XYZ file of C-alpha atoms in Angstrom:
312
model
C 149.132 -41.817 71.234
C 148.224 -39.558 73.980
C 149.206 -35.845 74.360
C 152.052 -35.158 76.579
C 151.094 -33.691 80.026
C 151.426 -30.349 79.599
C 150.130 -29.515 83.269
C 152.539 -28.552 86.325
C 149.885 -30.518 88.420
C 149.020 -33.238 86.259
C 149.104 -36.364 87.870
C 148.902 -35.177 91.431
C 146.333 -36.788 94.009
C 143.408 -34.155 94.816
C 143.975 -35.114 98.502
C 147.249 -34.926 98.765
C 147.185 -31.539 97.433
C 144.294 -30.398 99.936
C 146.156 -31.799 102.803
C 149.624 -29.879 102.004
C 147.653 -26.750 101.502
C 146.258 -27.540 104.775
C 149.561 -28.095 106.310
C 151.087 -25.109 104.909
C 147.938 -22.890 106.287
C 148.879 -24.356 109.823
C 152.091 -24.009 109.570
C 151.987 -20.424 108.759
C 149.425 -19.986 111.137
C 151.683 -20.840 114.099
C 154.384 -19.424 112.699
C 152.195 -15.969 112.880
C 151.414 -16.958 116.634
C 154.272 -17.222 117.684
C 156.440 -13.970 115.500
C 153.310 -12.101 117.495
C 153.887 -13.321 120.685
C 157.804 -12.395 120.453
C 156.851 -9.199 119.767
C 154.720 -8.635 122.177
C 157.461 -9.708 124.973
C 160.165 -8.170 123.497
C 158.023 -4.499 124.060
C 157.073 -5.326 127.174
C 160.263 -5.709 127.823
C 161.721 -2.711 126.041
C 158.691 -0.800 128.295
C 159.156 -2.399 131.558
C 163.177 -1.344 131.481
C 163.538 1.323 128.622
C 167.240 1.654 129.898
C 167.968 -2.133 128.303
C 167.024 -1.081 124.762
C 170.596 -1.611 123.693
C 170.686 -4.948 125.012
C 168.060 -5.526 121.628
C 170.946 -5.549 119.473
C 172.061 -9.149 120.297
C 171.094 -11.536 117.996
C 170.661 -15.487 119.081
C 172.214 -17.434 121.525
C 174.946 -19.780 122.107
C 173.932 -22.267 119.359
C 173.785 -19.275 116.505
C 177.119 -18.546 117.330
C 178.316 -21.893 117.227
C 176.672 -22.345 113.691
C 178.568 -18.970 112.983
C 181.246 -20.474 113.503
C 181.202 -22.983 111.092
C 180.302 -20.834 108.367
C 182.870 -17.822 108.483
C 185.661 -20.295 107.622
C 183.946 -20.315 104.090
C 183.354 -16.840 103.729
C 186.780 -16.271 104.035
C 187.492 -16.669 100.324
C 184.593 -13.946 99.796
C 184.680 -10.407 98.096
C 185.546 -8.362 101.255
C 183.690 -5.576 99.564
C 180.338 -7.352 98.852
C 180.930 -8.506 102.629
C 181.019 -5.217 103.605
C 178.051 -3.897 101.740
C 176.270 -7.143 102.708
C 177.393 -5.785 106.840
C 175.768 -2.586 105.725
C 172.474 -3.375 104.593
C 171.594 -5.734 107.480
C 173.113 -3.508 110.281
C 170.344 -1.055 108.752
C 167.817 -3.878 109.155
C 168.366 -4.471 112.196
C 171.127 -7.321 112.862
C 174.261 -5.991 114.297
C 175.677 -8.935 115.939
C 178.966 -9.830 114.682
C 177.585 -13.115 113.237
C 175.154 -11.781 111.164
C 176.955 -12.341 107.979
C 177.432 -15.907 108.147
C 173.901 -16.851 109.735
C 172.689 -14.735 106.339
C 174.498 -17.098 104.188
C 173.635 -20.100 106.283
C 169.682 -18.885 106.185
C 170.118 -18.616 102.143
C 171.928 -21.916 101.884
C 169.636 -23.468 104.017
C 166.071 -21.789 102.092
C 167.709 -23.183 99.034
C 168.086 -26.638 100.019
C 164.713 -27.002 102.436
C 162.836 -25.266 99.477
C 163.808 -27.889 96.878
C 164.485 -30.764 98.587
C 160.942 -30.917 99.820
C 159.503 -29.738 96.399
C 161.039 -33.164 95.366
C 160.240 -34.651 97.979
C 156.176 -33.622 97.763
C 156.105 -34.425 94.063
C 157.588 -38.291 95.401
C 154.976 -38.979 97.463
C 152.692 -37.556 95.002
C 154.397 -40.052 92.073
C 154.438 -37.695 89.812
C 157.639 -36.693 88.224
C 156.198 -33.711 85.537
C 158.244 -31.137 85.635
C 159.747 -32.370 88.888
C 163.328 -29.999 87.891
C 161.447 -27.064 86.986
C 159.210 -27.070 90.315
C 162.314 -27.702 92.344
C 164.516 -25.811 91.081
C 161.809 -22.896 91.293
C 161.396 -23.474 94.907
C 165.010 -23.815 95.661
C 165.500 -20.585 93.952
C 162.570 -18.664 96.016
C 164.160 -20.261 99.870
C 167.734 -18.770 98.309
C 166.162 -15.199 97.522
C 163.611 -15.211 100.613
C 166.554 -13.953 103.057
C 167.462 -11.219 101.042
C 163.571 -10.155 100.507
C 163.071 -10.291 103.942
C 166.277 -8.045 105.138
C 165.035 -4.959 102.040
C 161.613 -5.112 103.308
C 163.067 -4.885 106.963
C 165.033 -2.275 106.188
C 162.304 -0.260 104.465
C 159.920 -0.612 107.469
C 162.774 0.375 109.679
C 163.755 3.288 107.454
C 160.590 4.422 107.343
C 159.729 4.274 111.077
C 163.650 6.350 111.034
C 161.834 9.223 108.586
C 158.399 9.552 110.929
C 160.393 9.540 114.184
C 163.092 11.773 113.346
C 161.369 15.596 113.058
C 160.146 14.744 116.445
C 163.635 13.694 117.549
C 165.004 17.139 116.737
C 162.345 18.679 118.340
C 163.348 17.886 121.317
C 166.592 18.567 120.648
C 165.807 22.149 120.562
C 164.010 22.014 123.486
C 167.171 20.100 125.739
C 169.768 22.555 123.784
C 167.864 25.427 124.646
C 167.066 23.942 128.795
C 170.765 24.279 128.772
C 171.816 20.173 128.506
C 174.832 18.889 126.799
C 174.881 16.945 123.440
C 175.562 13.657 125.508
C 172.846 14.128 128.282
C 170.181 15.274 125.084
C 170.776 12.123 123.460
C 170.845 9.521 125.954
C 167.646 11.546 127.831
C 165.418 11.794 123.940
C 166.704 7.804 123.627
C 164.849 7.271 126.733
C 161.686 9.343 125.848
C 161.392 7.841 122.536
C 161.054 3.886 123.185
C 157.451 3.498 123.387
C 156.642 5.766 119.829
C 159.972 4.915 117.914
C 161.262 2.341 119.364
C 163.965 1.486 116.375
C 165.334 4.928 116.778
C 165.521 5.027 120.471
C 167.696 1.621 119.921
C 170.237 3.761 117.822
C 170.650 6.932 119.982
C 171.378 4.741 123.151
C 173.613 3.055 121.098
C 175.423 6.378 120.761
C 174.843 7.583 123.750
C 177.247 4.264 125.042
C 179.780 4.920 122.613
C 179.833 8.884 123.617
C 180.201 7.220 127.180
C 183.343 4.756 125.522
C 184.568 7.718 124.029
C 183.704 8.074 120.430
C 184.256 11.544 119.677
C 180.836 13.055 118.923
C 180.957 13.689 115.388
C 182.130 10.172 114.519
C 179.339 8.393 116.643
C 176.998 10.569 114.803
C 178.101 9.801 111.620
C 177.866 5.869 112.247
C 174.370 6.802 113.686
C 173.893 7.903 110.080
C 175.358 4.605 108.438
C 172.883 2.452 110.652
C 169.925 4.530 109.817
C 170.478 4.616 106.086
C 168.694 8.171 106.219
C 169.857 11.092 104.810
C 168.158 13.297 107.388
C 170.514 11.624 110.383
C 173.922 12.349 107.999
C 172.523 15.887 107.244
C 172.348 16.436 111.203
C 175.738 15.020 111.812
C 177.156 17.429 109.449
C 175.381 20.393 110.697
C 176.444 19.902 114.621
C 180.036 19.446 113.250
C 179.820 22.562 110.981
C 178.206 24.640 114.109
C 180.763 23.658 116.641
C 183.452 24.463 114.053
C 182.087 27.958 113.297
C 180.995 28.818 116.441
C 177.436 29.158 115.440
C 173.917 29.123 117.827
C 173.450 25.353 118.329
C 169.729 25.898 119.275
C 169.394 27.902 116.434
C 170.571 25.505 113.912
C 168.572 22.533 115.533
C 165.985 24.684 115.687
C 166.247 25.498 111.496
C 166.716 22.094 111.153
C 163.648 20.616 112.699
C 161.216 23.082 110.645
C 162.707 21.632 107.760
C 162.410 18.280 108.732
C 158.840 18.766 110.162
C 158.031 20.294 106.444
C 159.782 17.742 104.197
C 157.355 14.867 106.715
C 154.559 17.155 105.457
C 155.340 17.373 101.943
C 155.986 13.449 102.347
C 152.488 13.420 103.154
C 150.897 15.494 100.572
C 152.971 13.887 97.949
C 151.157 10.683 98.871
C 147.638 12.150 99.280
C 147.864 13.501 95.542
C 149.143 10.163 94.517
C 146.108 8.499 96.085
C 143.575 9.158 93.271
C 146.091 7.498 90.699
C 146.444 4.700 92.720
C 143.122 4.004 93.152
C 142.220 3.764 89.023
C 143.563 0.272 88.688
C 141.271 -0.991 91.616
C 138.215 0.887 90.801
C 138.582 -0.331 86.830
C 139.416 -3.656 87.642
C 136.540 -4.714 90.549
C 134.304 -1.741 91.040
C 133.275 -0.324 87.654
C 132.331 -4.167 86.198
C 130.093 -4.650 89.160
C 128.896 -1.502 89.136
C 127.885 -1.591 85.030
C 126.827 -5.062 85.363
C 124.222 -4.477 88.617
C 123.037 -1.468 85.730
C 122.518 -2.930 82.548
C 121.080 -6.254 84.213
C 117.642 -5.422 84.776
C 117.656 -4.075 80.890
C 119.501 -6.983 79.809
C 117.391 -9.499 81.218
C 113.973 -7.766 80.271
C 115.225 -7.228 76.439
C 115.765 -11.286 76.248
C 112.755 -11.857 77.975
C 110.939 -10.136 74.620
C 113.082 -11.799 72.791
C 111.418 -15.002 73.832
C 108.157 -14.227 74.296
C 108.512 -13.030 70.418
């Protein structure tokens, strides 16, 4: 009696296999085109009228809300608490639209089914059915999961754009305090001088600088500026301008105490990573450059030590 397979790929067709890695290459291929090409219009866009930034903040169009729509009637049953931490960490990713929630669910719901439905539906075609639960239940679990990898790694690159961006924001905050400007007309000008190099921040001070206009008392827009960021820096400056308006302290003076600290913690960041780098780099160099490098060495000896061997 013969073994049982044993193999996840047992039993599939060679070509079939080339020709869905083939398709999957081209699929993510144009699916790179075209994530570029949005990006590129959406800066030129953001550079051709910096004053629209704001307008960035909506999410989809008519038929995303419609599909929101749908959904929120079966959230309703949900935690309200995981909902609200769920609101949290994609408003500091990024999505603030109203609908976000539900379209998140809808995108896991929908990575989950896609992801093993066509598992099964490859290993069909293929007539194979080894392992067919395992593969799609893998799958199914990776489209459910994908979402919420994509918003943390979002709202890393976004946090960390935040942490670069933000020393130079305060700098010139000092310099519009001392030039004389209000709080209001500070923000809303830096938002304006800060598209092209951070554009993610300037996003979030406009944003302020409407709801300062709506009339959001200052200290509470700042603090929500600190909730969207998810950086400790932006809460740390909310409570200082509060603290210096209630004590009648030097505004300049404070921002200006603030922004050497936050110019020396970005250079400590950097240092920190620069004496980390030799660490780093021990895996790498073990793994791929010191075999090559012994093996180009002891080849010549190697090869002339069997060559006596032979000719003995």
């Amino acid at each position: 009696m013969d073994a049982p397979e044993t193999d996840l790929l047992s039993g599939l067709d060679p070509d079939l296999l080339f020709g869905g890695a083939l398709t999957l290459v081209a699929l993510a291929v144009v699916a790179g085109v075209v994530w570029t090409l949005m990006r590129v219009r959406r800066q030129v866009r953001r550079r051709a009228a910096p004053s629209l930034a704001p307008a960035a903040i909506q999410e989809g169009g008519a038929a995303l809300e419609r599909l929101s729509a749908y959904i929120a009637p079966i959230l309703a049953g949900a935690d309200a608490r995981e909902q609200r931490q769920l609101r949290q960490r994609l408003v500091q990713a990024g999505f603030l639209s109203p609908s976000a929630v539900p379209l998140f669910f809808g995108a896991r719901l929908a990575g989950a089914a896609l992801g093993g439905a066509g598992t099964a539906l490859a290993l069909w075609l293929a007539e194979s059915d080894a392992n067919l639960l395992v593969w799609t239940a893998a799958m199914a679990g990776m489209g459910y999961f994908g979402p919420n990898i994509y918003v943390g790694r979002r709202i890393k690159a976004r946090v960390e754009s935040y942490r670069m961006g933000f020393p130079d924001f305060m700098d010139l905050m000092v310099v519009c305090a001392e030039a004389g400007l209000p709080m209001e007309s500070a923000i809303d000008r830096i938002s304006r001088e800060l598209v092209q190099s951070y554009p993610w921040l300037a996003e979030n001070l406009a944003m302020v600088s409407l709801e300062i206009r709506a009339g959001t008392p200052m200290g509470e827009a700042l603090n929500r500026l600190g909730q969207r960021l998810g950086l400790e820096e932006a809460v740390t400056f909310a409570a200082l301008l509060q603290q210096s308006t209630e004590l009648g302290a030097s505004l300049s003076q404070s921002l200006r105490v603030y922004s050497d600290e936050m110019r020396n913690k970005r250079m400590s960041r950097a240092e920190e990573k620069a004496y980390a780098l030799p660490a780093k780099l021990v895996v790498p160099l073990t793994v791929f450059v010191f075999p090559v490098l012994i093996i180009t060495l002891l080849y010549p000896a190697g090869v002339r030590v069997m060559s006596s061997f032979a000719n003995s």
